[in-house]
GROMACS .gro file of C-alpha atoms in nm:
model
  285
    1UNK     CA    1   0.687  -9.756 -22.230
    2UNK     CA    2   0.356  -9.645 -22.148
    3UNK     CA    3   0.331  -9.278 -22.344
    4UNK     CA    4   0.463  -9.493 -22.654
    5UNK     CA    5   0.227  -9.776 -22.649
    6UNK     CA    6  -0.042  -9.469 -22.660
    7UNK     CA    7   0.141  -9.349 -22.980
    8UNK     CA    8  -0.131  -9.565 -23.191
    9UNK     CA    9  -0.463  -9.342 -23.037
   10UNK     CA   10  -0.684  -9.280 -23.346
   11UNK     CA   11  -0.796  -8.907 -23.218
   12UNK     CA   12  -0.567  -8.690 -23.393
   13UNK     CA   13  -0.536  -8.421 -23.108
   14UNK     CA   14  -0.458  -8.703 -22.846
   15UNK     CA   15  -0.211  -8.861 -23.022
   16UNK     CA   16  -0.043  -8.499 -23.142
   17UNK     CA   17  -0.029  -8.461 -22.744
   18UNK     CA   18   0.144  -8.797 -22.627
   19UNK     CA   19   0.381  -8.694 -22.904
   20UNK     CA   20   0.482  -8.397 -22.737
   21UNK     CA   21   0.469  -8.534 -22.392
   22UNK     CA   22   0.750  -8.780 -22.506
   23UNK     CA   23   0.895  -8.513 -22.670
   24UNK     CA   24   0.941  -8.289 -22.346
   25UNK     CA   25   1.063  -8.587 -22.182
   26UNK     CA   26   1.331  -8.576 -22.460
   27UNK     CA   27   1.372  -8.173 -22.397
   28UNK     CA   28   1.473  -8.214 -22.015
   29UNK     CA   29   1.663  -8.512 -22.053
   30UNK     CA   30   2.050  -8.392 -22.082
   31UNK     CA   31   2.194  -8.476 -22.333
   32UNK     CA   32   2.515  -8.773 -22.373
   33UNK     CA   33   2.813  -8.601 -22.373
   34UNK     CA   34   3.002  -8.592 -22.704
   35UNK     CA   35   3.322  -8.879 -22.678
   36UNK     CA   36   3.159  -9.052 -22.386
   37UNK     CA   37   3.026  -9.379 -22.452
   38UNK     CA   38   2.697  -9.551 -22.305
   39UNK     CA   39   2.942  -9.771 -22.105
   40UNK     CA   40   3.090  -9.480 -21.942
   41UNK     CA   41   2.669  -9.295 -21.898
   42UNK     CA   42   2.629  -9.294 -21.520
   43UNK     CA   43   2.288  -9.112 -21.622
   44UNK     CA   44   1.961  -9.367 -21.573
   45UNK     CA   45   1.750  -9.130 -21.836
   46UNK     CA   46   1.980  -9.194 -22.111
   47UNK     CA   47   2.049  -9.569 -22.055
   48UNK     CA   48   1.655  -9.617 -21.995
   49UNK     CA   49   1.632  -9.424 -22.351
   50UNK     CA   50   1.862  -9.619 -22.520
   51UNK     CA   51   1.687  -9.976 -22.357
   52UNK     CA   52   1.336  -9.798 -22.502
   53UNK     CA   53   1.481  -9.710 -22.879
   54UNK     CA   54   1.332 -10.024 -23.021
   55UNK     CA   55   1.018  -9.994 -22.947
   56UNK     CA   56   1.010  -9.640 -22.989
   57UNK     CA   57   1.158  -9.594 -23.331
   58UNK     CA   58   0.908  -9.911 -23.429
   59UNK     CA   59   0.615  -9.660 -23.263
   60UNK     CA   60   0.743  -9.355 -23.460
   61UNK     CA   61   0.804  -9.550 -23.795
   62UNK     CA   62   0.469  -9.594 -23.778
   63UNK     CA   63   0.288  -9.263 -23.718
   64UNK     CA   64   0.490  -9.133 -24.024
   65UNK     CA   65   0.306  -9.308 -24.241
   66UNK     CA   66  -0.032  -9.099 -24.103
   67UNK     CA   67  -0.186  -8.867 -24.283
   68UNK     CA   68  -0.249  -8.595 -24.050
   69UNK     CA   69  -0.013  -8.356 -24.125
   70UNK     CA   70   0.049  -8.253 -23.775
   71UNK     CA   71   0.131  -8.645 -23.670
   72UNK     CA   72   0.381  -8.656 -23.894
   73UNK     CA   73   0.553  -8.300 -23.827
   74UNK     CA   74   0.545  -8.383 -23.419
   75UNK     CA   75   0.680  -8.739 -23.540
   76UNK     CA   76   0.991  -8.583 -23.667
   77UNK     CA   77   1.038  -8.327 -23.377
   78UNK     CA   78   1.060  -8.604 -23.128
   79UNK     CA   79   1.342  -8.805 -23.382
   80UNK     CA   80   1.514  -8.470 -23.432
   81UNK     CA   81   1.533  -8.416 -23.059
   82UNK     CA   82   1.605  -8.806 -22.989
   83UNK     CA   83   1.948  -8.813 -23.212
   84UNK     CA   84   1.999  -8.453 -23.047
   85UNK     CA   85   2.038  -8.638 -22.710
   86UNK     CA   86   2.114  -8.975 -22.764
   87UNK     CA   87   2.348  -8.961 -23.083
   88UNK     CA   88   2.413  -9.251 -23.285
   89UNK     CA   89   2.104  -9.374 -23.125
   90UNK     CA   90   1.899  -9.483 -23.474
   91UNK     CA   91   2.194  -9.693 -23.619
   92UNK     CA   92   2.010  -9.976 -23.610
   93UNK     CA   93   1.726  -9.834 -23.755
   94UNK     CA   94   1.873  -9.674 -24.010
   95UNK     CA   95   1.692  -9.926 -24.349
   96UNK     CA   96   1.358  -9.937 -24.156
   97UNK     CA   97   1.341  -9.524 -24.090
   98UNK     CA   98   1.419  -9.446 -24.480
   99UNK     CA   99   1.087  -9.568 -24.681
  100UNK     CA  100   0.888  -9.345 -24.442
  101UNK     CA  101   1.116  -9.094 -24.468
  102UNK     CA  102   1.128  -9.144 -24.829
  103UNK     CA  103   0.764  -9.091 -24.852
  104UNK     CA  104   0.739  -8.733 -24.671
  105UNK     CA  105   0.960  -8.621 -24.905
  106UNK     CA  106   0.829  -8.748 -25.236
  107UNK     CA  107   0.487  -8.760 -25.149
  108UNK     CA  108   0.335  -8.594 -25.458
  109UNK     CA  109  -0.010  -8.559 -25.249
  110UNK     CA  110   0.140  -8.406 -24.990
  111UNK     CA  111   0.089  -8.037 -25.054
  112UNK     CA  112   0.203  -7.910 -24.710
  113UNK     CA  113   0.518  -7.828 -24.707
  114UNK     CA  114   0.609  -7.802 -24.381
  115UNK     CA  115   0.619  -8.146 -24.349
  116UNK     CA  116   0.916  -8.188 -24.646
  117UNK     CA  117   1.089  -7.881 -24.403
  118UNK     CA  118   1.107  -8.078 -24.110
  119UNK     CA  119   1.197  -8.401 -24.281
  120UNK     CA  120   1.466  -8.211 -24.412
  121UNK     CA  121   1.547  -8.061 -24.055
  122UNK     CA  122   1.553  -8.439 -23.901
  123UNK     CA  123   1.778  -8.577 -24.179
  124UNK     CA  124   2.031  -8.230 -24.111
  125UNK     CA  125   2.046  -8.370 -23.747
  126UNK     CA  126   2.063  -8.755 -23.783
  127UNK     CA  127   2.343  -8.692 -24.062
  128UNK     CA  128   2.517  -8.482 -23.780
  129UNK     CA  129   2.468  -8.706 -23.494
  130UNK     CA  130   2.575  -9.038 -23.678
  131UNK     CA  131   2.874  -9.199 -23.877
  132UNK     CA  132   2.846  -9.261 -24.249
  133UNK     CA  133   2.917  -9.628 -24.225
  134UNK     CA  134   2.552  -9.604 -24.033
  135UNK     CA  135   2.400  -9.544 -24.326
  136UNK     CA  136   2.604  -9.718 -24.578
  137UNK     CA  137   2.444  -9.709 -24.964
  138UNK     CA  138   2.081  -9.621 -24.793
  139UNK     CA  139   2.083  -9.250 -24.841
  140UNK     CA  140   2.109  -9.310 -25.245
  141UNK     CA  141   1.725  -9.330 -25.205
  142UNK     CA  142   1.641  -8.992 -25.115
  143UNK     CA  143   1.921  -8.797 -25.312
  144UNK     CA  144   1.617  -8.737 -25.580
  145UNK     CA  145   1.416  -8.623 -25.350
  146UNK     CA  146   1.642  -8.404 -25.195
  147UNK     CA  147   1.738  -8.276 -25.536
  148UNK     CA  148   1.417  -8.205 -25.574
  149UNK     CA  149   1.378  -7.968 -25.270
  150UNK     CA  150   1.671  -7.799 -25.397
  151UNK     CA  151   1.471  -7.702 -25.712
  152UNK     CA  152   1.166  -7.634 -25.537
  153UNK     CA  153   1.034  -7.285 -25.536
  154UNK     CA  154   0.949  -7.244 -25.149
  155UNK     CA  155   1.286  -7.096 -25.026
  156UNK     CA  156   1.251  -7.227 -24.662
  157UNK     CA  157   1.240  -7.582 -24.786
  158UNK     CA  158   1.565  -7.510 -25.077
  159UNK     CA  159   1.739  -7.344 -24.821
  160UNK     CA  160   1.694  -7.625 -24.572
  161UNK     CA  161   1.754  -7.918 -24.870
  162UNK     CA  162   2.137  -7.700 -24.912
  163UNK     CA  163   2.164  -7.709 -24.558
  164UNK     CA  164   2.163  -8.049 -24.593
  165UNK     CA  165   2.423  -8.099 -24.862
  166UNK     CA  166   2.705  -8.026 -24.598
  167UNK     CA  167   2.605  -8.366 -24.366
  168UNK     CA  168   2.532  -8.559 -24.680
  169UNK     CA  169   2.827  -8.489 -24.905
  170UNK     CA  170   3.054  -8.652 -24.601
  171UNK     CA  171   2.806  -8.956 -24.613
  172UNK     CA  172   2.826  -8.965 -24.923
  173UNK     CA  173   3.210  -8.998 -25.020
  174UNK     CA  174   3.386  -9.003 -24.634
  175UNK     CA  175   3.769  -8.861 -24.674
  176UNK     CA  176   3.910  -8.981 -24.314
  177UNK     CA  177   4.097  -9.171 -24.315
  178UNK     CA  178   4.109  -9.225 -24.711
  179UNK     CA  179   3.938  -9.036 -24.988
  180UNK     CA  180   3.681  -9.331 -25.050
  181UNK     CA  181   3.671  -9.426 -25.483
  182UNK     CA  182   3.400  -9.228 -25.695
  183UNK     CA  183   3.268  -9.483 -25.900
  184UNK     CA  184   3.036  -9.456 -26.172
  185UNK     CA  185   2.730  -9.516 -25.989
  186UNK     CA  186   2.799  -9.286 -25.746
  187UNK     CA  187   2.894  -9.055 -26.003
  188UNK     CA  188   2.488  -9.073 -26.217
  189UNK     CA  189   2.359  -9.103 -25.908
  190UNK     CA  190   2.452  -8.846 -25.610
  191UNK     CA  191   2.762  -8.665 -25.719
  192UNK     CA  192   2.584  -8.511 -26.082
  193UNK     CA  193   2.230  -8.436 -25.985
  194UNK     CA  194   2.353  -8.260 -25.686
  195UNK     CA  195   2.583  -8.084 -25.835
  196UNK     CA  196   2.356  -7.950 -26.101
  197UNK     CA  197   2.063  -7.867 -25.847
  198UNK     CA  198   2.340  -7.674 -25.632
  199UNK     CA  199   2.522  -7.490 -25.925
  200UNK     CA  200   2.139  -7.363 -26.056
  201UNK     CA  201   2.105  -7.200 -25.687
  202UNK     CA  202   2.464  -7.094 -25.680
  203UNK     CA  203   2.453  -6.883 -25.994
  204UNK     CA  204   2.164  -6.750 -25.957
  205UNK     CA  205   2.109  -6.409 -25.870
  206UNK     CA  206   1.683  -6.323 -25.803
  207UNK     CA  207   1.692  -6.565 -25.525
  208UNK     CA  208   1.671  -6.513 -25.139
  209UNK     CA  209   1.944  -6.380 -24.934
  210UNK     CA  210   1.945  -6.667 -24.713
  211UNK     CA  211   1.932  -6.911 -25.054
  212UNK     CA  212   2.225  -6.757 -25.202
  213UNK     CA  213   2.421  -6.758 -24.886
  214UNK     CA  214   2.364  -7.173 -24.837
  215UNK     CA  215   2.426  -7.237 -25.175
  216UNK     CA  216   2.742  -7.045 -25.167
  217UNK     CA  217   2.827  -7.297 -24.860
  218UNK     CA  218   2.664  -7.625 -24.995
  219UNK     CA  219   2.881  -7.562 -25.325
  220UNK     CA  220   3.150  -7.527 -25.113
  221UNK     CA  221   3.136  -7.876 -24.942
  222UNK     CA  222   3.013  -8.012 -25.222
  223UNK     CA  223   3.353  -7.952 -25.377
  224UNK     CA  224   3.558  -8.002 -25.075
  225UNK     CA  225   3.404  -8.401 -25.137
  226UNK     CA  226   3.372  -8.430 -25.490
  227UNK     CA  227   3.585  -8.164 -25.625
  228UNK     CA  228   3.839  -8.416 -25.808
  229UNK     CA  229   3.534  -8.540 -26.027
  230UNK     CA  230   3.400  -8.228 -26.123
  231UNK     CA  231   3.654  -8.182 -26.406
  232UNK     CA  232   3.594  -7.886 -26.594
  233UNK     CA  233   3.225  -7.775 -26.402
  234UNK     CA  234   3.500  -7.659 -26.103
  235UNK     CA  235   3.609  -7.369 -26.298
  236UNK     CA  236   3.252  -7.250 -26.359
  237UNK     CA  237   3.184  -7.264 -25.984
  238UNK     CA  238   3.524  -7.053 -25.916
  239UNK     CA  239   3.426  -6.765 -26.115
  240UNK     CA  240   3.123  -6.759 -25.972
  241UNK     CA  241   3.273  -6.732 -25.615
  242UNK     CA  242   3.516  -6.497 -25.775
  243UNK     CA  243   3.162  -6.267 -25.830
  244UNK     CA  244   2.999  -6.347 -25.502
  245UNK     CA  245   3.367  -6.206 -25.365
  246UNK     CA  246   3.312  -5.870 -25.531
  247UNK     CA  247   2.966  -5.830 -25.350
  248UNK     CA  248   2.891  -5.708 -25.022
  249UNK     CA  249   2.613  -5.889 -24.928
  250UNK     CA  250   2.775  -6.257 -25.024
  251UNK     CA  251   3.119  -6.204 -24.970
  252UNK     CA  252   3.135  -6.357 -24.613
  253UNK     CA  253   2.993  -6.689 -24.743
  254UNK     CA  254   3.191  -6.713 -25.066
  255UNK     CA  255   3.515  -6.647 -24.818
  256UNK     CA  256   3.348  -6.951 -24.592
  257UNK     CA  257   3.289  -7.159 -24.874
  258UNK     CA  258   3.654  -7.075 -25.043
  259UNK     CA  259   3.797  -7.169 -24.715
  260UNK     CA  260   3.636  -7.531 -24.701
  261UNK     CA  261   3.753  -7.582 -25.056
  262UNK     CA  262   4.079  -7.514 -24.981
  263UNK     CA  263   4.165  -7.769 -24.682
  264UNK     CA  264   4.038  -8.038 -24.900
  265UNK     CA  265   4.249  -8.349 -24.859
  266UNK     CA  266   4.195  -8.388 -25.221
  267UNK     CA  267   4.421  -8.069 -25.233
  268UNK     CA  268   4.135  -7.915 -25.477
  269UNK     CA  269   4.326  -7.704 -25.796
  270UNK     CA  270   4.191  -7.334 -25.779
  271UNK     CA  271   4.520  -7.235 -25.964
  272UNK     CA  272   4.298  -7.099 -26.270
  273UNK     CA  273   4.115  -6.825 -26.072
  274UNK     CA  274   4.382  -6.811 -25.779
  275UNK     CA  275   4.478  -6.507 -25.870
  276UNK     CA  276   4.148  -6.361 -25.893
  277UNK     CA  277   4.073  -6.460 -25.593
  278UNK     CA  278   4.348  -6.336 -25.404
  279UNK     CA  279   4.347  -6.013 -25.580
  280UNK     CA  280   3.985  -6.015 -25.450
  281UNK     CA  281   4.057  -6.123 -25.081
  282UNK     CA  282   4.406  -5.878 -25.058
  283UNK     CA  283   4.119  -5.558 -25.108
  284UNK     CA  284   3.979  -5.698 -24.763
  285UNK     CA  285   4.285  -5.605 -24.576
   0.00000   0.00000   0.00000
């Protein structure tokens, strides 16, 4: 209680340093145990975490909105590391935390981008470390925004954004236990503009390694979620991975990504480049 009632010091270096202190008391703190419940923690640290999560995330929610590029950065390593050990441990936060993430990523002002990185980092772990009913019809909000970072011309930050895809696409439209309904607001509003920011990377060919690689994988989810609405934009992405098969260099991630399509409970129809593809994968043997 003490290191966060000193998140609000006004010198910058201070306040980057409480930050981190909190942060390494995050890093040696070991974290829950996947399956195990807080009822069944026999460990003090985490239960005195999860009795301080309040008034931390209303400490944190705060310093985001600094403008010191380094407050905000050491902001989202200590929320990264804090769903990292305490998972599901911002559910309740989950309509306060979005404006301010919001704002890192849209800031227009904000010219370091860094900061949209390890937004993007924080949102890849609280996605991971959380159920989608936790976040309900809030992530519709920053869909543009990651769209945007998709498009963006820093590769870190597009690789990161189609990083993302895979945690947001099962947000987005969960299949367990039921394919949820794609409606049409969730069709203009998540399932197009991602789709058209991830086929631009995916059929590209002058991009990074590491670029072409994720957008080989976010495509790949994408369908795996949305592939029954796609109509016909999912035989354009096939023959694409049908290409990506017949190179060296991306033919690992196009067999990941055909692999995730495949085991679809929407039971995905490849038949029109099936054989294609399996002419292409039978070489491998």
């Amino acid at each position: 209680p003490l290191l966060i009632s000193r998140f609000k010091e006004r010198e910058e270096n201070v306040k980057v340093d409480i930050l981190s202190a909190y942060y390494m008391l995050l890093n040696s703190t070991k974290p829950l145990a996947r399956g195990t419940s807080l009822a069944e923690c026999a460990d003090s640290s985490i239960l005195l975490l999860h009795e301080q999560a309040g008034s931390l995330v209303a400490a944190v929610r705060k310093q985001l909105k600094d403008k010191v590029p380094r407050v905000r950065q050491s902001c989202f390593a200590l929320l990264t590391k804090l769903v990292g050990v305490l998972p599901g441990v911002l559910a309740p936060y989950t309509a306060s935390l979005i404006p301010a993430i919001y704002l890192s990523l849209s800031d227009a002002k904000n010219l370091v981008t860094n900061i949209k990185t390890d937004t993007l980092v924080f949102l890849r772990a609280w996605f991971t470390t959380h159920k989608p009913a936790d976040f309900q019809g809030e992530i519709r909000v920053l869909v543009p925004s990651i769209v945007a970072a998709i498009n963006d011309s820093f590769y870190k930050l597009i690789s990161e954004a189609l990083l993302l895809v895979q945690p947001l696409v099962k947000i987005a439209r969960p299949l367990e236990p039921m394919p949820s309904i794609v409606d049409e607001r969730l069709q203009q509003e998540i399932i197009m503009p991602l789709f058209h920011a991830i086929f631009q990377r995916l059929k590209a060919t002058d991009i990074d390694q590491e670029v072409k690689e994720n957008a080989l994988l976010a495509m790949g989810h994408f369908i795996h979620h949305f592939g029954d609405s796609l109509g016909g934009d999912l035989g354009a992405c096939l023959q694409v991975y049908t290409q990506r098969l017949q190179n060296e260099v991306t033919r690992v991630a196009a067999v990941r990504a055909l692999f995730t399509i495949t085991v679809s409970t929407l039971q995905i129809d490849i038949s029109e480049s099936l054989e294609s593809i399996l002419k292409q994968l039978a070489s491998f043997l």
